[in-house]
Coordinates of C-alpha atoms in Angstrom, one line a residue:
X1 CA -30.0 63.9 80.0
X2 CA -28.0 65.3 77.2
X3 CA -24.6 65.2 78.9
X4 CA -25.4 61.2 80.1
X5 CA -26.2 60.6 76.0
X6 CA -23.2 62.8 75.6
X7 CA -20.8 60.7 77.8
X8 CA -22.0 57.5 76.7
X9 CA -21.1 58.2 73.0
X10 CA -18.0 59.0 73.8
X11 CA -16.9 56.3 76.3
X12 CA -18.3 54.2 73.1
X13 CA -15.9 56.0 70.9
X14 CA -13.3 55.2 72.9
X15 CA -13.5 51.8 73.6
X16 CA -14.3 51.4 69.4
X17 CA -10.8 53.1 69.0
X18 CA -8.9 51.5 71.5
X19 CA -9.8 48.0 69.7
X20 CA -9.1 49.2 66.1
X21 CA -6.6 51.8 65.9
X22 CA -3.5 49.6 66.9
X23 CA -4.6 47.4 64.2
X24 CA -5.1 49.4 61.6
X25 CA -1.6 51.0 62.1
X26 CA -0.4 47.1 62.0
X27 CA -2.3 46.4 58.3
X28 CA -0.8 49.8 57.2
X29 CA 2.6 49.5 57.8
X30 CA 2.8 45.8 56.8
X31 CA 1.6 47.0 53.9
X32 CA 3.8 50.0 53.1
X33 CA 5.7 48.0 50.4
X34 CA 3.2 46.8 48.4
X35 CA 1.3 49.8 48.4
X36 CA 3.2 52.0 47.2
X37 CA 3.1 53.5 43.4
X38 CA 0.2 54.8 41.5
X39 CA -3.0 55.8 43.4
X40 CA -5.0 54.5 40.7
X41 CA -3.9 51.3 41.9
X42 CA -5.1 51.5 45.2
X43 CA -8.5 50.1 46.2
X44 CA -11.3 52.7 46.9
X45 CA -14.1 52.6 49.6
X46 CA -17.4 54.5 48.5
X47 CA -19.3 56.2 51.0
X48 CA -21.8 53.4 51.3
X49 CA -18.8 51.1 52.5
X50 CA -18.4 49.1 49.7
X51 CA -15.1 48.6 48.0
X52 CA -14.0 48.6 44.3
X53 CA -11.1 47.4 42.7
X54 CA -9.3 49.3 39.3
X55 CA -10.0 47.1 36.0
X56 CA -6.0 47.8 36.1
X57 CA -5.4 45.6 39.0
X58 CA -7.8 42.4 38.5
X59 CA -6.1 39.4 37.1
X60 CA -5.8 38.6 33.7
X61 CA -8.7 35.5 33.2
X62 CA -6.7 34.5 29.8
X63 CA -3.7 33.5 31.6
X64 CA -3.8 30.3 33.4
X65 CA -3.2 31.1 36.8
X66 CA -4.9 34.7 36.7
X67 CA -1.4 36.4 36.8
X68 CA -1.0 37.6 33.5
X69 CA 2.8 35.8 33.2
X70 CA 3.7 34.5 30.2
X71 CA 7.2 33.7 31.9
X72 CA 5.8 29.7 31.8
X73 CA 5.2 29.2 28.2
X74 CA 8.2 30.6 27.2
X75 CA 10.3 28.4 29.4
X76 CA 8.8 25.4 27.3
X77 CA 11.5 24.3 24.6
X78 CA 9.7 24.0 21.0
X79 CA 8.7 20.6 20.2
X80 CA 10.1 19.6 16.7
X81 CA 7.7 17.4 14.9
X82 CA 8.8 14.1 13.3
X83 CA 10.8 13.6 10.2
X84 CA 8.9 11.1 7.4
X85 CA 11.2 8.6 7.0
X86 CA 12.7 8.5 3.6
X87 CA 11.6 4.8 1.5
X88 CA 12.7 3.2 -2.1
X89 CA 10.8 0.0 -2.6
X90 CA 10.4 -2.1 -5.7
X91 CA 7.5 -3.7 -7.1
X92 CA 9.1 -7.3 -7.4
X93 CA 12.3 -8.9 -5.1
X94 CA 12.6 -12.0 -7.6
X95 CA 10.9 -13.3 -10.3
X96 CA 12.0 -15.2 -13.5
X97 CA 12.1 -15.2 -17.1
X98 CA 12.1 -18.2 -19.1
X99 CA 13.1 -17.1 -22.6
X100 CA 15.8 -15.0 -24.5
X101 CA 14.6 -11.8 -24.7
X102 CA 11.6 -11.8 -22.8
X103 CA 11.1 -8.7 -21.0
X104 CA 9.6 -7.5 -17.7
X105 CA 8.7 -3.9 -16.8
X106 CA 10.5 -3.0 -12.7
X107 CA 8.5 -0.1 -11.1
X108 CA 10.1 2.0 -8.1
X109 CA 8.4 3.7 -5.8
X110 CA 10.2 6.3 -4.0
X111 CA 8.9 8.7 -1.0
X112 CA 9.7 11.8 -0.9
X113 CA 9.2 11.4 -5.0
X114 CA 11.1 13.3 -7.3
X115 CA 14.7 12.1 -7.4
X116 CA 16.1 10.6 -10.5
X117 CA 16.4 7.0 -10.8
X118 CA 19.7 5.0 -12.0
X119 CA 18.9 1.5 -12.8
X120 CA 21.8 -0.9 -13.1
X121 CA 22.4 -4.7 -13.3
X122 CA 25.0 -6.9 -11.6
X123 CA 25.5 -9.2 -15.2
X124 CA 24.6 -7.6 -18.2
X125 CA 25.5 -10.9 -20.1
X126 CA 22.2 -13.0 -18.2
X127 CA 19.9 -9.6 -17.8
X128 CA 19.8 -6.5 -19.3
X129 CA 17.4 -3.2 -17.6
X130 CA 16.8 0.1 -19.7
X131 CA 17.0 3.6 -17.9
X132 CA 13.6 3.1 -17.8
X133 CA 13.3 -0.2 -15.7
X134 CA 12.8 -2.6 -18.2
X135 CA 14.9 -5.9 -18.1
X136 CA 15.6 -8.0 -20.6
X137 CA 16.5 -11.9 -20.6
X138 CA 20.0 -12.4 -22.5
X139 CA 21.1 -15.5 -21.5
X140 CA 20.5 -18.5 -18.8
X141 CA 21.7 -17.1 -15.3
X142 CA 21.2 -14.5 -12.4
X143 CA 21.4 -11.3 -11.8
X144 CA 21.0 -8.4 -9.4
X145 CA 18.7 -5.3 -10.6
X146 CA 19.4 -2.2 -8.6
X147 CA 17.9 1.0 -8.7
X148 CA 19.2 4.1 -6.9
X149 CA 17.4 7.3 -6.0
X150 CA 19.6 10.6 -6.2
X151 CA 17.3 12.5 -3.9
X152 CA 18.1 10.6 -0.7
X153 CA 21.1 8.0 -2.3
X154 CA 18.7 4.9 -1.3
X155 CA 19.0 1.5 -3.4
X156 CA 16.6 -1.1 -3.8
X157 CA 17.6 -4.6 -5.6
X158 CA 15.7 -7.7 -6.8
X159 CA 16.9 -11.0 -8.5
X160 CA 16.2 -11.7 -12.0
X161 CA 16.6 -15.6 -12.6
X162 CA 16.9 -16.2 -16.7
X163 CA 15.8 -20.1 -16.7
X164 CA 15.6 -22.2 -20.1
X165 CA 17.1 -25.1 -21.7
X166 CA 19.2 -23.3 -24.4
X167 CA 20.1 -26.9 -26.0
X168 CA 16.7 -27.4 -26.8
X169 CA 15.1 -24.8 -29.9
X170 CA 11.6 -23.4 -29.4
X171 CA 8.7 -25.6 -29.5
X172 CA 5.1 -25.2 -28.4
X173 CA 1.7 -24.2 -29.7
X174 CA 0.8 -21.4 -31.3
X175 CA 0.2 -17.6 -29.5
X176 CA -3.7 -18.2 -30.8
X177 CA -6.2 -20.8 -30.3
X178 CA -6.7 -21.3 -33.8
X179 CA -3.6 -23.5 -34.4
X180 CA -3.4 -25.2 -31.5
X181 CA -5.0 -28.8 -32.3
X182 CA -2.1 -29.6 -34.3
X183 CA 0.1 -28.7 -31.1
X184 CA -2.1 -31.3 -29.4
X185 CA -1.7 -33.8 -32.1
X186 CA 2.3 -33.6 -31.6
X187 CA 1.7 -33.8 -27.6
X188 CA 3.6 -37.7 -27.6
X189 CA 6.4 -36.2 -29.2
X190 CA 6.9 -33.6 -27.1
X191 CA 6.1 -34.4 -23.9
X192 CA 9.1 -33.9 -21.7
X193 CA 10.3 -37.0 -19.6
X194 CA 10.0 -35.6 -16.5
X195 CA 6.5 -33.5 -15.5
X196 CA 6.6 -29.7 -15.4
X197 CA 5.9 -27.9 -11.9
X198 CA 2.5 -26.2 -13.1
X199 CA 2.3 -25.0 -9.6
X200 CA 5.7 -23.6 -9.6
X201 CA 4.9 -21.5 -13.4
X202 CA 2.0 -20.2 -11.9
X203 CA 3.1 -18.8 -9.2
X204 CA 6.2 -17.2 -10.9
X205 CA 3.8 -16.0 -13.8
X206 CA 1.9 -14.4 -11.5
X207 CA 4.5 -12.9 -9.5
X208 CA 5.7 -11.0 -12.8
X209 CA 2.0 -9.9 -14.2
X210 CA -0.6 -8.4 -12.2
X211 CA -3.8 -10.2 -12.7
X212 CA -6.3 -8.9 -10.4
X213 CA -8.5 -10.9 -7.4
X214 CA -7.5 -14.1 -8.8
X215 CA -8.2 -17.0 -6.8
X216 CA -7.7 -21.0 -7.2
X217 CA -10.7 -22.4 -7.7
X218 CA -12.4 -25.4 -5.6
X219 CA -14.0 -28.0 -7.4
X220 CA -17.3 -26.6 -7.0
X221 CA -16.4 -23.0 -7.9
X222 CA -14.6 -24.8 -10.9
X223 CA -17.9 -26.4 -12.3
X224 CA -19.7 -23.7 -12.2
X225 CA -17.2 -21.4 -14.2
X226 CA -15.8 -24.5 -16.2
X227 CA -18.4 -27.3 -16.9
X228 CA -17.1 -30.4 -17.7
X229 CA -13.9 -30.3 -16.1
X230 CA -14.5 -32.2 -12.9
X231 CA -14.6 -35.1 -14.9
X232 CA -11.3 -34.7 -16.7
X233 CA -8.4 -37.1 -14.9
X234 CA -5.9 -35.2 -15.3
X235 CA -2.2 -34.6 -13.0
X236 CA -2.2 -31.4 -12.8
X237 CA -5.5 -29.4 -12.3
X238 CA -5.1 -25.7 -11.5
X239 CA -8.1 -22.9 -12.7
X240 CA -7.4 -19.5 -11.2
X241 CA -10.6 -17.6 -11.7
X242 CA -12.6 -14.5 -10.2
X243 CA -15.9 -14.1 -8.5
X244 CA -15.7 -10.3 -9.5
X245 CA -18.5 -8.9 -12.4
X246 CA -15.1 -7.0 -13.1
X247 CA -13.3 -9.5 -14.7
X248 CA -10.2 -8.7 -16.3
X249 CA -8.5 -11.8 -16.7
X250 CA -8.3 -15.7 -15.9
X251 CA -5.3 -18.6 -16.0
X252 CA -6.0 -22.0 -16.1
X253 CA -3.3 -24.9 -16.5
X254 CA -3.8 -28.5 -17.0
X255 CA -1.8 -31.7 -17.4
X256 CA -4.5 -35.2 -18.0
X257 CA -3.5 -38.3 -17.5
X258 CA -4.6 -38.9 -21.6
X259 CA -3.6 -36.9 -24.2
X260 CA -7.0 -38.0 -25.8
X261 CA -8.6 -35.3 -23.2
X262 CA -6.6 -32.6 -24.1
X263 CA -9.2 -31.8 -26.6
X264 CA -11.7 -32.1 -24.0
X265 CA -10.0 -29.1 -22.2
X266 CA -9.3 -27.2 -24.5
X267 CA -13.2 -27.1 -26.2
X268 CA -13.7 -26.0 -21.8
X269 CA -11.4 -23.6 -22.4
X270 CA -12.8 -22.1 -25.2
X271 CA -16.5 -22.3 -24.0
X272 CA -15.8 -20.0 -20.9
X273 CA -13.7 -17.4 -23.5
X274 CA -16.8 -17.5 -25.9
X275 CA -19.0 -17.2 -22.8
X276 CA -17.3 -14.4 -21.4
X277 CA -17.2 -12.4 -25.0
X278 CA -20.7 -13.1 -25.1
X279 CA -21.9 -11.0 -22.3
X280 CA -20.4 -12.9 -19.5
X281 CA -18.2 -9.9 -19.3
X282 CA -20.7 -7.2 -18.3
X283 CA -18.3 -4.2 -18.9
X284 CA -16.9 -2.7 -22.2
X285 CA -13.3 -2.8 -21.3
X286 CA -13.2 -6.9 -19.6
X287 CA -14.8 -7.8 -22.7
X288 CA -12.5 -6.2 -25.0
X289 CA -9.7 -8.0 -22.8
X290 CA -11.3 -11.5 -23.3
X291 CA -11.9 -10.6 -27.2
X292 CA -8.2 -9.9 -27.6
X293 CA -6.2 -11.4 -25.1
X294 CA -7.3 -14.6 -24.5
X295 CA -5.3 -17.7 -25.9
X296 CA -6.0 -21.1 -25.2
X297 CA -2.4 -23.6 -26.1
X298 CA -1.2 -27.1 -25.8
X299 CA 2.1 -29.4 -25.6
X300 CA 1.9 -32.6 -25.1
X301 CA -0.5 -33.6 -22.1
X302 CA -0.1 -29.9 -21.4
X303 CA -3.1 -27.6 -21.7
X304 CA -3.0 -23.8 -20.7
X305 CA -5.7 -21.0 -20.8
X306 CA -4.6 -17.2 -19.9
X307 CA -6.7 -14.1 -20.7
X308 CA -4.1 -10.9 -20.0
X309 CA -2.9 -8.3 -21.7
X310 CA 0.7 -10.2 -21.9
X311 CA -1.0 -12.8 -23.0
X312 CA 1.7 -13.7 -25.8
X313 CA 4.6 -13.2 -23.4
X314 CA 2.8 -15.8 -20.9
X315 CA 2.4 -18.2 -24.1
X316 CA 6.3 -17.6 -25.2
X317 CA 7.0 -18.8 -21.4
X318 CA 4.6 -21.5 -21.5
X319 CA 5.8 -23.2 -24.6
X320 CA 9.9 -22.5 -22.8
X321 CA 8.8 -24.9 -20.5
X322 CA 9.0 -27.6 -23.0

């Protein structure tokens, strides 16, 4: 019984060895090459069969691929971030002063900041600037205001148009309210022969003074804010005002059809000042700016309100018109 047990385990050790030698010898020597080196890189089997691999030899999981190459990244070229374009820009491209030596202060604004700016004009003899950027009317004419930056040698330029009849000496109201009935008493006298472009002054007034949310008024928005003044015929009819509590400033202009109303508007003037000193206001610093830059003025059929801190320089262009 012993040698049948005997036999069997052996022919079974046989067959077993005939199917897995070859093999094995196939696995080994196709393997030669990458096994050789270090045994501690070679895999282990424990008694119990299983197998464990050396921490040396597992992939690297911080790598993308599990290889542990860095040969990928360093094949990327660097990637050069963008340049900020350099800019010289100025805060007006044209405007226009209407008196001898009436002024108007050019900002620049330059990016990167911090190169020093050379201001320059094309006819000193019409327009004068300071190093500063302040130009000055000289006489009727135009010129070209230029400012370069010698950080990054860029040049910005804007037109200054110098625009009053020189024939003609200064006339006009007065640069407070408190005079200006007898300007209105003169108004046949002095009304030009052909109407002024109130439009046109406006919009070059505020083109050279900054006056905040300004907007023109509607004739509803104007009756509320200036009562009475729907019912004045006039021309010319133009109120910019503000919704805002902050309100810095307004600018009304006004041509009637009768110089016997030019009273009339100026008293509506003078009512929404008083109004506005009187609370209307709201903050400290609007209400010192309707206290002490307000000025209401008159030539002719002519009628103009304007609460700004140039106030005087707006009057001085007002009364050029004329």
């Amino acid at each position: 019984m012993k040698r049948r047990v005997f036999a069997l385990t052996l022919a079974l050790s046989m067959v077993l060895l005939a199917a897995c030698g070859p093999k094995g010898e196939d696995n080994s020597s196709g393997n030669q090459s990458s096994s050789t080196g270090s045994n501690s890189d070679m895999s282990t089997m424990a008694p119990d069969g299983s197998t464990s691999i050396p921490d040396s030899s597992a992939p690297d999981a911080s790598q993308p691929d599990g290889s542990g190459s860095t040969s990928s990244d360093s094949s990327q070229p660097p990637v050069d971030e963008p340049q900020a374009q350099a800019s010289l820009s100025l805060n007006r491209s044209d405007f226009t002063l209407f008196k001898a030596g009436a002024t108007f202060q050019m900002k620049a604004k330059a990016d990167p900041a911090g190169g020093a700016l050379t201001w320059k004009s094309s006819d000193e003899s019409v327009a004068t600037v300071s190093d500063k950027g302040l130009v000055t009317a000289v006489a009727v004419g135009n010129a070209t205001i230029t400012v370069t930056d010698s950080e990054t040698g860029l040049t910005a330029s804007c037109i200054v148009r110098c625009n009053w009849e020189e024939q003609k000496p200064e006339e006009g109201g007065p640069a407070d309210g408190s005079d200006s009935s007898s300007g209105s008493s003169s108004g046949d006298t002095s009304t030009p022969a052909g109407n002024v472009d109130l439009s046109a002054f406006a919009s070059d007034i505020m083109g050279q003074y900054e006056f905040g949310m300004l907007q023109l008024l509607d004739a509803d928005l104007m009756e509320q804010l200036y009562p009475g003044m729907g019912a004045v015929s006039a021309e010319q009819k133009l109120i910019y005002g503000t919704l805002m509590t902050m309100n810095n400033g307004e600018f009304g202009l006004v041509q009637v059809k009768d110089s016997k109303d030019v009273d009339t508007v100026k008293s509506i003037f003078q009512t929404r000042i008083d109004g506005m000193i009187n609370g209307g206001a709201w903050y400290p610093e609007p209400t010192r700016i309707w206290t002490e830059n307000s000025r209401v003025v008159s030539n002719g059929n002519y009628v103009m309100m304007v609460v700004h801190e140039n106030c005087d320089a707006i009057v001085d262009a007002f009364n050029a018109l004329f």
